[in-house]
mmCIF file of C-alpha atoms in Angstrom:
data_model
loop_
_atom_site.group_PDB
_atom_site.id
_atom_site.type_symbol
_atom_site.label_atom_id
_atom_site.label_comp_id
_atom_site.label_asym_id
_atom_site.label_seq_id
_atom_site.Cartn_x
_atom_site.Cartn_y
_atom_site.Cartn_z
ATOM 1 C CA UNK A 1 11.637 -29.451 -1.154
ATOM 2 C CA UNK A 2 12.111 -26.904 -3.949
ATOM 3 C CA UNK A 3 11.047 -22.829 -3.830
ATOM 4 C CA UNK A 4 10.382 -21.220 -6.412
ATOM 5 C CA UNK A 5 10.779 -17.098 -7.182
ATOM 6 C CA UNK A 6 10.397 -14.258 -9.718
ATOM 7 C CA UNK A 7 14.143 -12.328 -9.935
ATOM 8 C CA UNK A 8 14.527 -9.208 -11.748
ATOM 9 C CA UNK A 9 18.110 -9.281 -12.881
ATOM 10 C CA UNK A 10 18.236 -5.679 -14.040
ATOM 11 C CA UNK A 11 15.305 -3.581 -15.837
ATOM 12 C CA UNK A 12 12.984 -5.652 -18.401
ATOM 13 C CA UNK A 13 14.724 -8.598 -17.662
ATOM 14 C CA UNK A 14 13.264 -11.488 -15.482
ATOM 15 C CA UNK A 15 13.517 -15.112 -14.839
ATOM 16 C CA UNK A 16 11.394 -17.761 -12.517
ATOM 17 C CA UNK A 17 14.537 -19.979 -10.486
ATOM 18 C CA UNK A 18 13.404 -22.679 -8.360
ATOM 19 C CA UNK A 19 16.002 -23.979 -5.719
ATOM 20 C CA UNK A 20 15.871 -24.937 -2.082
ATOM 21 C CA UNK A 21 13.398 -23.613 0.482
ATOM 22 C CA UNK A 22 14.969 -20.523 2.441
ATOM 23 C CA UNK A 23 15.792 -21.336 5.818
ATOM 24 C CA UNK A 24 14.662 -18.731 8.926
ATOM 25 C CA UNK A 25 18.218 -17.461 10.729
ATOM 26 C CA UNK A 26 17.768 -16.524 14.227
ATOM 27 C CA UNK A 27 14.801 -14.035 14.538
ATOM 28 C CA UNK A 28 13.072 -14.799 11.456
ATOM 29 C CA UNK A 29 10.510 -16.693 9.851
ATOM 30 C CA UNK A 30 9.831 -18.731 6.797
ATOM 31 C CA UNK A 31 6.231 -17.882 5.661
ATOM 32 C CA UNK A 32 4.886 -20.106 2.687
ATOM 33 C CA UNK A 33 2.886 -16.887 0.490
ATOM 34 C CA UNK A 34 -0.821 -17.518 -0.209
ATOM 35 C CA UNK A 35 -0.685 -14.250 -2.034
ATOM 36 C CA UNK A 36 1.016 -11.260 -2.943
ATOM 37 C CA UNK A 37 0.179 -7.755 -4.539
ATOM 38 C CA UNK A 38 1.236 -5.687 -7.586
ATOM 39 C CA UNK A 39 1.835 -2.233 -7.297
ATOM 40 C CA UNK A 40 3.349 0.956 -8.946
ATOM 41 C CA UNK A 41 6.279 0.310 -7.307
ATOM 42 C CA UNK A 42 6.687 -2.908 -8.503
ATOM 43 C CA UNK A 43 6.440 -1.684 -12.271
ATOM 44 C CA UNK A 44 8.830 0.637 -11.744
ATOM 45 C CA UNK A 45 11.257 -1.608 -10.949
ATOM 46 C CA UNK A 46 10.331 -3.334 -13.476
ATOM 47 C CA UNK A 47 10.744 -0.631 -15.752
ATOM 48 C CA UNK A 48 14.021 0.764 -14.210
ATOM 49 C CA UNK A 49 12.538 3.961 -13.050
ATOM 50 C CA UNK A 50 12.060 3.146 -8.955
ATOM 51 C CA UNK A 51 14.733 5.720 -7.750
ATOM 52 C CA UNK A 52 18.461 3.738 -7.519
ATOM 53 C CA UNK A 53 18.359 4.643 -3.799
ATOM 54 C CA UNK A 54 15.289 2.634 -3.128
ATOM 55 C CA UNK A 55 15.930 -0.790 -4.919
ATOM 56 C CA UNK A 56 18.582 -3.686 -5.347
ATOM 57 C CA UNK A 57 19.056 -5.393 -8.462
ATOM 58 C CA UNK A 58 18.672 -8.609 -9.200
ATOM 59 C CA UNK A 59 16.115 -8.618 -6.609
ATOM 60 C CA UNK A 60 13.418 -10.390 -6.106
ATOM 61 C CA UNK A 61 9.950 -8.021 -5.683
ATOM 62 C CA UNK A 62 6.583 -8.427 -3.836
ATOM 63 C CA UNK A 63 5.933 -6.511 -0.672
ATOM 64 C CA UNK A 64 2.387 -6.405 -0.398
ATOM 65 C CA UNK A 65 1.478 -10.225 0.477
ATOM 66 C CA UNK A 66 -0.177 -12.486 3.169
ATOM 67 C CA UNK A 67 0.517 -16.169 4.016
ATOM 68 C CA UNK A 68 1.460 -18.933 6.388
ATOM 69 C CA UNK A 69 4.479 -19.250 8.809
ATOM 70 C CA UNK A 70 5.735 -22.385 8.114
ATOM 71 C CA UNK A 71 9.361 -22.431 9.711
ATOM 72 C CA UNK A 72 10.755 -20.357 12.611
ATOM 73 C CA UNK A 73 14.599 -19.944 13.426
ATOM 74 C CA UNK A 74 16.253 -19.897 16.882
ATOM 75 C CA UNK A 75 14.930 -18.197 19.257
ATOM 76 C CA UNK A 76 11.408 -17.429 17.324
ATOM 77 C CA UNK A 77 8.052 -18.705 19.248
ATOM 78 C CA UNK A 78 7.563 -22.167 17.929
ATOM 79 C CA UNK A 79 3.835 -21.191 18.443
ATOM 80 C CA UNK A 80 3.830 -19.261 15.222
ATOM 81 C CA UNK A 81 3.704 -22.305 13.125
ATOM 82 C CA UNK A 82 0.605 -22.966 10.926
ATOM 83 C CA UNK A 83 -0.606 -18.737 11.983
ATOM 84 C CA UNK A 84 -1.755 -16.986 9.325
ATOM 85 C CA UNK A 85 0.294 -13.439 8.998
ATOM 86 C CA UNK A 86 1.347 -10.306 6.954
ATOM 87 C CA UNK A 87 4.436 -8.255 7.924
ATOM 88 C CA UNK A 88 6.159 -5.067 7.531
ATOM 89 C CA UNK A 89 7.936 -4.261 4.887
ATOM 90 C CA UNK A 90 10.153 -1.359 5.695
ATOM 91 C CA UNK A 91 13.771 -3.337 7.979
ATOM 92 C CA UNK A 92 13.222 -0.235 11.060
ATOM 93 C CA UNK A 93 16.339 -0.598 13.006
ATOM 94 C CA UNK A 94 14.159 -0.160 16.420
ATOM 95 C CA UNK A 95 17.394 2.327 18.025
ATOM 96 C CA UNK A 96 17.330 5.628 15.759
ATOM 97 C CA UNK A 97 15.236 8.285 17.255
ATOM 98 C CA UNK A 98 12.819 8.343 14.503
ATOM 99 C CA UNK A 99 12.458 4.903 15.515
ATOM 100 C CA UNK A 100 11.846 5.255 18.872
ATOM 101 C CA UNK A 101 9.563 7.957 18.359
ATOM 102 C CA UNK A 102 7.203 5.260 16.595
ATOM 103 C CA UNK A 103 8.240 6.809 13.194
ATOM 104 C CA UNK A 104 9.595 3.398 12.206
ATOM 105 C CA UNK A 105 8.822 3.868 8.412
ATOM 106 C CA UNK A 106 11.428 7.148 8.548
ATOM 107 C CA UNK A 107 14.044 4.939 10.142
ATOM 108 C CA UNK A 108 17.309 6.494 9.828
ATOM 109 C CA UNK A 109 19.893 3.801 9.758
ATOM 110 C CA UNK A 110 19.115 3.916 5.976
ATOM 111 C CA UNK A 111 16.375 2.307 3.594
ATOM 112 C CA UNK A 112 15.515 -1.509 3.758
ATOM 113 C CA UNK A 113 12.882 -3.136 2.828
ATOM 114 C CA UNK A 114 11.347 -6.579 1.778
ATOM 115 C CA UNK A 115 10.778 -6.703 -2.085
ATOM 116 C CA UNK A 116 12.898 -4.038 -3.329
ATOM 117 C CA UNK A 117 16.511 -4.530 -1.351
ATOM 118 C CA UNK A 118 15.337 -8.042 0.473
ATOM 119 C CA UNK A 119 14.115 -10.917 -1.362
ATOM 120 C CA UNK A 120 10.074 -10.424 -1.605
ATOM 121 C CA UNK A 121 7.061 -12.443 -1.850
ATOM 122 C CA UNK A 122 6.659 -13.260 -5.898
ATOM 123 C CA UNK A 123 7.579 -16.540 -4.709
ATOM 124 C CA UNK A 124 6.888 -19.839 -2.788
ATOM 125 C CA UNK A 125 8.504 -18.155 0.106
ATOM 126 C CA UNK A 126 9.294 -15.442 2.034
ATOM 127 C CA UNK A 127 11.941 -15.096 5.195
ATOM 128 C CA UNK A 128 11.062 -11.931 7.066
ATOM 129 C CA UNK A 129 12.189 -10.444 10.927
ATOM 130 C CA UNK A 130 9.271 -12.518 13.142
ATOM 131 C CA UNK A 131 9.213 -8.799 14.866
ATOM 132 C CA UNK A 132 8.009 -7.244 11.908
ATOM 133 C CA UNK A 133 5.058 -10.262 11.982
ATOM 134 C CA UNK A 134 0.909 -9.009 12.246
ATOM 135 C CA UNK A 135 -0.320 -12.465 12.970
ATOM 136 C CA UNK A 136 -4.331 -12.612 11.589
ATOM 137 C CA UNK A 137 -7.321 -14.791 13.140
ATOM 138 C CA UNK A 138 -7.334 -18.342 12.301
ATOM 139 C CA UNK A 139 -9.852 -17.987 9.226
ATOM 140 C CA UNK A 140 -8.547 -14.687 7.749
ATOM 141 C CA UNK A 141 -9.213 -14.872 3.896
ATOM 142 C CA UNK A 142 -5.438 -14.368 3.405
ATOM 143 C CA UNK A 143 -6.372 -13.478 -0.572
ATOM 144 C CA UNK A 144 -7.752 -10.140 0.974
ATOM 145 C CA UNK A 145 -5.094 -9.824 3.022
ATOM 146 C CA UNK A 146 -2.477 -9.083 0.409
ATOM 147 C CA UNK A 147 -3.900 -5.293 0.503
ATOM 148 C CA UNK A 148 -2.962 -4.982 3.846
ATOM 149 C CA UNK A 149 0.244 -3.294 3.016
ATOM 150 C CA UNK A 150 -1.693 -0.392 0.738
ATOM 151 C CA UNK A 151 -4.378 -0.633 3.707
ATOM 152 C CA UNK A 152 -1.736 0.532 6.387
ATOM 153 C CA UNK A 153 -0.681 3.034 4.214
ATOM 154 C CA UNK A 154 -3.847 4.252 4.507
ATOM 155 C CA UNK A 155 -4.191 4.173 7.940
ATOM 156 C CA UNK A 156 -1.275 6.172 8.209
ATOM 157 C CA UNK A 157 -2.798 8.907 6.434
ATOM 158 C CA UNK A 158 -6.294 8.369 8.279
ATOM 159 C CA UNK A 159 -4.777 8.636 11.404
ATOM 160 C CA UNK A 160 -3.037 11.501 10.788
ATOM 161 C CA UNK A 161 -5.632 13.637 9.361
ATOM 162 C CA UNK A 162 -7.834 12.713 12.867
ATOM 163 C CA UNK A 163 -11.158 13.039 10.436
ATOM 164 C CA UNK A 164 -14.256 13.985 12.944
ATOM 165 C CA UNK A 165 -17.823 13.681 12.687
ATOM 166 C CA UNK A 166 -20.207 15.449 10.181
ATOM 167 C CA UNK A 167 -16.788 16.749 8.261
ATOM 168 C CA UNK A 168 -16.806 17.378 4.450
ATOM 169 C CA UNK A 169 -14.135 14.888 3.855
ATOM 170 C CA UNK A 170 -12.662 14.351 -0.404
ATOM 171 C CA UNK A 171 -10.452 11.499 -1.825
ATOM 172 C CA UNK A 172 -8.476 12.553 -4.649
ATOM 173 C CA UNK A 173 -7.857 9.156 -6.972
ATOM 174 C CA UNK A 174 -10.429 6.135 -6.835
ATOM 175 C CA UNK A 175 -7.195 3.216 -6.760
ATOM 176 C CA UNK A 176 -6.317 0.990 -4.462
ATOM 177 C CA UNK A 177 -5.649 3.331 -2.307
ATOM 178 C CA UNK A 178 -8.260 5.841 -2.705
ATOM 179 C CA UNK A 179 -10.909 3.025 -2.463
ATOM 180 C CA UNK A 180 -9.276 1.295 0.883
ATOM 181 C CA UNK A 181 -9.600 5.105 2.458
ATOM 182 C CA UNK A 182 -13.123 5.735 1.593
ATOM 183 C CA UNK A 183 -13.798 2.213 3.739
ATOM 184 C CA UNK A 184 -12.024 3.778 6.680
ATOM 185 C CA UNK A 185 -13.078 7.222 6.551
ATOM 186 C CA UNK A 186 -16.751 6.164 5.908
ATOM 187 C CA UNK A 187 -15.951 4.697 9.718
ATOM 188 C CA UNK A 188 -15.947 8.513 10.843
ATOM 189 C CA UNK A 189 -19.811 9.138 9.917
ATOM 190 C CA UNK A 190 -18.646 12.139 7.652
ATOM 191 C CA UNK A 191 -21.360 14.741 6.378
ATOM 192 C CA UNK A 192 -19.870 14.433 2.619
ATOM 193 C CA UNK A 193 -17.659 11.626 1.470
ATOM 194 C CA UNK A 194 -16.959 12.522 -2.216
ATOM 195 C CA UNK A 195 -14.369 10.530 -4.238
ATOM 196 C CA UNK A 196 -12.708 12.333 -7.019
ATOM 197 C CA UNK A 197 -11.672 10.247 -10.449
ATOM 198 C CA UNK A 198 -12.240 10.076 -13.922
ATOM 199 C CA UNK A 199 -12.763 6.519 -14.332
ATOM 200 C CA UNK A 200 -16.770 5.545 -13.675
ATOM 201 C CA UNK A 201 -16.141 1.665 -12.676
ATOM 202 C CA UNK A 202 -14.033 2.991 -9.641
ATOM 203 C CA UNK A 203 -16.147 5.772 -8.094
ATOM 204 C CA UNK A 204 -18.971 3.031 -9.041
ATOM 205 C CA UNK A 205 -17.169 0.362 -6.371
ATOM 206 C CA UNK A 206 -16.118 3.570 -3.992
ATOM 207 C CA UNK A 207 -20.126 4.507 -3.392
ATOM 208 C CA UNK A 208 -20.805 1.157 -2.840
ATOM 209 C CA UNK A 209 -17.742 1.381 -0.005
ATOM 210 C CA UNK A 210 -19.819 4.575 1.510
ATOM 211 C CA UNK A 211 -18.713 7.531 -0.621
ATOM 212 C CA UNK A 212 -21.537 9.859 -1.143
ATOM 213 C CA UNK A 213 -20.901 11.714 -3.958
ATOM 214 C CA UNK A 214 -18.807 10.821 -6.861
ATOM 215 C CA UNK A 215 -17.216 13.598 -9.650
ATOM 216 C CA UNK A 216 -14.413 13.676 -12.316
ATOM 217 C CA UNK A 217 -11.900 15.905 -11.722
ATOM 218 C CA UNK A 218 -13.091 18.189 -14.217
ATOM 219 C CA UNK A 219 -16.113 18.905 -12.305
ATOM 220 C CA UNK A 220 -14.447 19.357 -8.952
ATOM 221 C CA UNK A 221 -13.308 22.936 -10.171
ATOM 222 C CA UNK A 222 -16.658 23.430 -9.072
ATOM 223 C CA UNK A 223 -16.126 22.267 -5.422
ATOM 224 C CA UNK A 224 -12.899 24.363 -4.531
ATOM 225 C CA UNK A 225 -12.681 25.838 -0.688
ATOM 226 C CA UNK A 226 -15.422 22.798 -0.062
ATOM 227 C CA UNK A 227 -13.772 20.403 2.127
ATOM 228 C CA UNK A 228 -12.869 20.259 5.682
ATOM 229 C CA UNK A 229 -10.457 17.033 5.178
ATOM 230 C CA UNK A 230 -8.847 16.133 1.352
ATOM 231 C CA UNK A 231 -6.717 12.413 0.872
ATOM 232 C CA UNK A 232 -4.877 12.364 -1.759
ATOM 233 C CA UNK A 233 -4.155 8.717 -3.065
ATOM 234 C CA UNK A 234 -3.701 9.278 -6.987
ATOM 235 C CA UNK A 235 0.005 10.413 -6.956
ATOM 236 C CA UNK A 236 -0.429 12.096 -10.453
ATOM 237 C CA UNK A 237 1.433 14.748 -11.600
ATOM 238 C CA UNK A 238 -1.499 17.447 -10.810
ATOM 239 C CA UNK A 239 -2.864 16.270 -8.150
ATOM 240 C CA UNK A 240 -1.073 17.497 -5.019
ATOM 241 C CA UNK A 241 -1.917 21.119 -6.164
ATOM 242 C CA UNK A 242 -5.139 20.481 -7.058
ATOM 243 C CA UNK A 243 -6.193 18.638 -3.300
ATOM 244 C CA UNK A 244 -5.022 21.649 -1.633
ATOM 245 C CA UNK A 245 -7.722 23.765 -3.916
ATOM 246 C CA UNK A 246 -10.135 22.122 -3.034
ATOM 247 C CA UNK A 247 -9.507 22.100 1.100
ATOM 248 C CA UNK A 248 -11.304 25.148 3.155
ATOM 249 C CA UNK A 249 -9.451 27.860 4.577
ATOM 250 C CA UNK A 250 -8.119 26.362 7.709
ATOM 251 C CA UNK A 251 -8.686 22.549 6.219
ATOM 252 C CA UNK A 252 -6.217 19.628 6.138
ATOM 253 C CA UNK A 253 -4.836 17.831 3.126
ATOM 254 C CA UNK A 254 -2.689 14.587 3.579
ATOM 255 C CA UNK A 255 -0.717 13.656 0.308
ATOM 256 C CA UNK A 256 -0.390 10.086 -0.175
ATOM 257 C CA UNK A 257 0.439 9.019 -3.383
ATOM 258 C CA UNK A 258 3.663 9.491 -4.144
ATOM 259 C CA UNK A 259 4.804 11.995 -6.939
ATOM 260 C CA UNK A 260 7.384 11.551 -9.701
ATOM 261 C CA UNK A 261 9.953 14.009 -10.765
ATOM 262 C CA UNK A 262 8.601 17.236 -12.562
ATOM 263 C CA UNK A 263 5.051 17.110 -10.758
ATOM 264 C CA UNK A 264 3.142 20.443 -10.346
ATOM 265 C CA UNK A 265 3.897 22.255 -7.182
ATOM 266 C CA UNK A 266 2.036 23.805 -4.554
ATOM 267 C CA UNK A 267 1.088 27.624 -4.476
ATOM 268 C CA UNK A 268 2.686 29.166 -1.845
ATOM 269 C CA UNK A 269 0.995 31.951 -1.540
ATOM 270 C CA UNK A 270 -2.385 30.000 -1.665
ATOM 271 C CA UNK A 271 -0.999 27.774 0.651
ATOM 272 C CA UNK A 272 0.064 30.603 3.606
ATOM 273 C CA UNK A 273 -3.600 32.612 2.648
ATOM 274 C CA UNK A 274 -5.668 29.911 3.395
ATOM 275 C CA UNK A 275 -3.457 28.277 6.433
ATOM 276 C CA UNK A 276 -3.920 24.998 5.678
ATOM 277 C CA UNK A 277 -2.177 22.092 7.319
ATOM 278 C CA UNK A 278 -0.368 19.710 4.452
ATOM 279 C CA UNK A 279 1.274 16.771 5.625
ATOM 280 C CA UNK A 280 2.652 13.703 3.469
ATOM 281 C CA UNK A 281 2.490 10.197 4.165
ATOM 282 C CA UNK A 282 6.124 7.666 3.442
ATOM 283 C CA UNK A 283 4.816 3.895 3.794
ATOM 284 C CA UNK A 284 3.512 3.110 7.465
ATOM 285 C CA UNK A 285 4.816 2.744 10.570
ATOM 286 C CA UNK A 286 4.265 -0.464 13.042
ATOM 287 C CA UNK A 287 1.040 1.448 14.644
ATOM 288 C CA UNK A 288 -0.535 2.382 11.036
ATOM 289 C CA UNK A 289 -0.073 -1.292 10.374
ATOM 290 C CA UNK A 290 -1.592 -2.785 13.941
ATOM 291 C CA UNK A 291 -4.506 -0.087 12.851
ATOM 292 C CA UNK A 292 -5.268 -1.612 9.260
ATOM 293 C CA UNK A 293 -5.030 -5.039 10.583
ATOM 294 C CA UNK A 294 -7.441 -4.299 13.641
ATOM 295 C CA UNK A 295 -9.615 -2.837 10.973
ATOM 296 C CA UNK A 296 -9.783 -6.170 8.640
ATOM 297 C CA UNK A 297 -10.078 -7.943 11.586
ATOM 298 C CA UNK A 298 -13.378 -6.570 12.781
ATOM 299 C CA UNK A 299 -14.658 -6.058 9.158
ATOM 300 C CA UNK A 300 -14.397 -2.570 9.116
ATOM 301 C CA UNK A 301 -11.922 -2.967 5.694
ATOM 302 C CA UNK A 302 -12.875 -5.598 3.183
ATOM 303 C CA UNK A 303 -9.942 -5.486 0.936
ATOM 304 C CA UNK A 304 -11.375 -8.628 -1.289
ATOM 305 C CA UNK A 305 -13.502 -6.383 -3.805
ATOM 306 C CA UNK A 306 -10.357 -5.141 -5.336
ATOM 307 C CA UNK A 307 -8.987 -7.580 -7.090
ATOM 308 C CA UNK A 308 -9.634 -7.992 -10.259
ATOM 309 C CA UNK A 309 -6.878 -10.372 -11.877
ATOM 310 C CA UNK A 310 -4.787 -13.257 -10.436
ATOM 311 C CA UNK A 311 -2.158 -14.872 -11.727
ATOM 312 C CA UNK A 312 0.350 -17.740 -11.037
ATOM 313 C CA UNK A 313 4.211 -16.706 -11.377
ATOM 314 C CA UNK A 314 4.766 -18.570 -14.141
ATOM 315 C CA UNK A 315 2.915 -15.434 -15.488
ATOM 316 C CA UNK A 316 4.467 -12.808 -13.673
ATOM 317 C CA UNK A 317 5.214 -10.933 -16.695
ATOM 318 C CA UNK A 318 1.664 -10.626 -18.234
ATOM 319 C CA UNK A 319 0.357 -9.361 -14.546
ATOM 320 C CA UNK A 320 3.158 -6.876 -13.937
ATOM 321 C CA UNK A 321 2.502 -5.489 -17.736
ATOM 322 C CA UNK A 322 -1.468 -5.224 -16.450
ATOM 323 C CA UNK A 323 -0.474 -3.144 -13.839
ATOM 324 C CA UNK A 324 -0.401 0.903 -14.561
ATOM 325 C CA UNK A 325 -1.720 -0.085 -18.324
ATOM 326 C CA UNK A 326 -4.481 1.752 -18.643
ATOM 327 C CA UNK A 327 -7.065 -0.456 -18.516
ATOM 328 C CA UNK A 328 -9.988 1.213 -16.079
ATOM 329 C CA UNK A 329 -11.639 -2.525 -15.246
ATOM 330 C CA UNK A 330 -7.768 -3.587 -13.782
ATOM 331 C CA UNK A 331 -7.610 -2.907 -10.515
ATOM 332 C CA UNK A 332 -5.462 -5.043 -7.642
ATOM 333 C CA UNK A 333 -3.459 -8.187 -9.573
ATOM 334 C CA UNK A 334 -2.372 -10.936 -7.678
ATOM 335 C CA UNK A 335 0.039 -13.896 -7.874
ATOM 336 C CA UNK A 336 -0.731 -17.040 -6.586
ATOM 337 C CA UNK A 337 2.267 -19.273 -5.896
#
């Protein structure tokens, strides 16, 4: 049996190998992919601008994905065959302190992780740790369950930010990200859900998720001081600063999006005035991802209205190029292998 995957051999430069199916070495799994996401992070390496710490070329990308394990190695539950699954990206030693704190996405031993220094899911096939395994119920629409990887870092940011009842709660950014975190904050009965983007066909889909109020960005000038609780998902160059205007004295911001070199800063002195309590989100750790997938398990997150394109990986190039284009009616692309 043959496997085929996408490489990236260096920047702008891609081909589609077939060879033999990957075999699981002791601890690991072979998981046939039903389907795997496209994200900023893929594009940028891509592109050649994903930080040279975080990614090894010629590598092959895709760590948002869902699929079927279909081989186990030694000493791996032979159980496991035929379940439906997602896994963690991010290689956590499980022995660093971070680690053992539950912090497993700031594991020390130094950055790994599938897609951008392992071999990822554009392909037939993915080998991963079985530890790092989220097994799903038996009928799990495993198209859906690509997003799981943007959906637990979500809940990482959700859980962090402990929203409570009746609070005046804003999402900064209406993408996959800012769409998956209306679903779960819209869980914690807020008095005011408002999402925050310029781009009507997203705040459309984020009322119909539970938002209750939808604005462009120029028109939350109007709304600074407002909000008990601000998630920001957008990851533009303005839009730390301008999430931390528009929290309360006293409120909570959680920056999730992550910024690129040269992005605006945060007042200081607006920062210490108004005590607020700013904390950043860096992927998710094993808990943020047993969160997100009790959450799709019991229908709470519904992933599936997201995706707008899907391609096989024959056309790998035409999706990645759709990605971060421009286009407001693009919003989560898929391959298919």
């Amino acid at each position: 049996m043959t496997s085929r995957a996408v490489v990236v051999d260096r920047p702008g430069v891609h081909r589609l190998v077939s060879g033999a199916e990957p075999e699981p070495g002791p601890g690991e799994v072979r998981v046939r992919v039903a389907a795997a996401g496209i994200c900023m992070s893929d594009r940028e390496v891509y592109d050649g601008r994903r930080d040279a710490a975080y990614v090894r070329y010629p590598v092959t990308p895709g760590h948002e994905w869902s699929g079927t394990v279909e081989a186990v190695g030694e000493g791996v539950a032979p159980e496991l065959i035929g379940r439906r699954t997602v896994a963690e990206g991010f290689r956590a030693c499980g022995r660093c302190a971070r680690c053992r704190g539950g912090d497993t996405s700031l594991c020390t031993a130094g950055y790994d992780e599938t897609g951008f220094t392992r071999p990822g899911a554009f392909a037939d096939h993915v080998v991963v740790p079985a530890r790092l395994l989220h097994p799903l119920a038996d009928d799990a629409d495993l198209r859906a369950a690509a997003l799981l990887e943007p959906a637990a870092v979500v809940a990482a940011a959700v859980r962090s930010s402990r929203p409570e009842p009746g609070e005046r709660i804003a999402v900064v950014g209406a993408g996959t990200l800012g769409l998956l975190a209306v679903q779960l904050l819209a869980a914690s009965s807020p008095g005011e859900l408002a999402v925050i983007d310029p781009r009507t066909e997203r705040t459309r889909l984020a009322r119909a998720f539970g938002a209750t109020v939808a604005r462009a960005p120029e028109e939350a000038e109007t709304s600074h001081g407002r909000y008990d609780l601000v998630v920001e998902t957008a990851g533009a160059p303005t839009t730390a600063a301008s999430s931390c205007l528009l929290a309360r004295r006293g409120g909570r911001v959680v920056l999730t999006g992550m910024f690129a070199p040269g992005a605006t800063g945060i007042d200081p002195v607006h920062l210490s005035l108004s005590q607020l309590t700013v904390r950043t989100v860096f992927g998710a750790s094993s808990a943020a991802w047993s969160f997100a997938v009790r959450a799709f398990t019991t229908g709470l997150l519904d992933p599936a209205p997201l995706v707008t394109h899907e391609f096989p990986l024959e056309r790998y190039a035409e999706a990645v190029a759709l990605v971060g284009g421009g286009d407001p009616g693009t919003g989560k692309v898929l391959l298919r292998p």
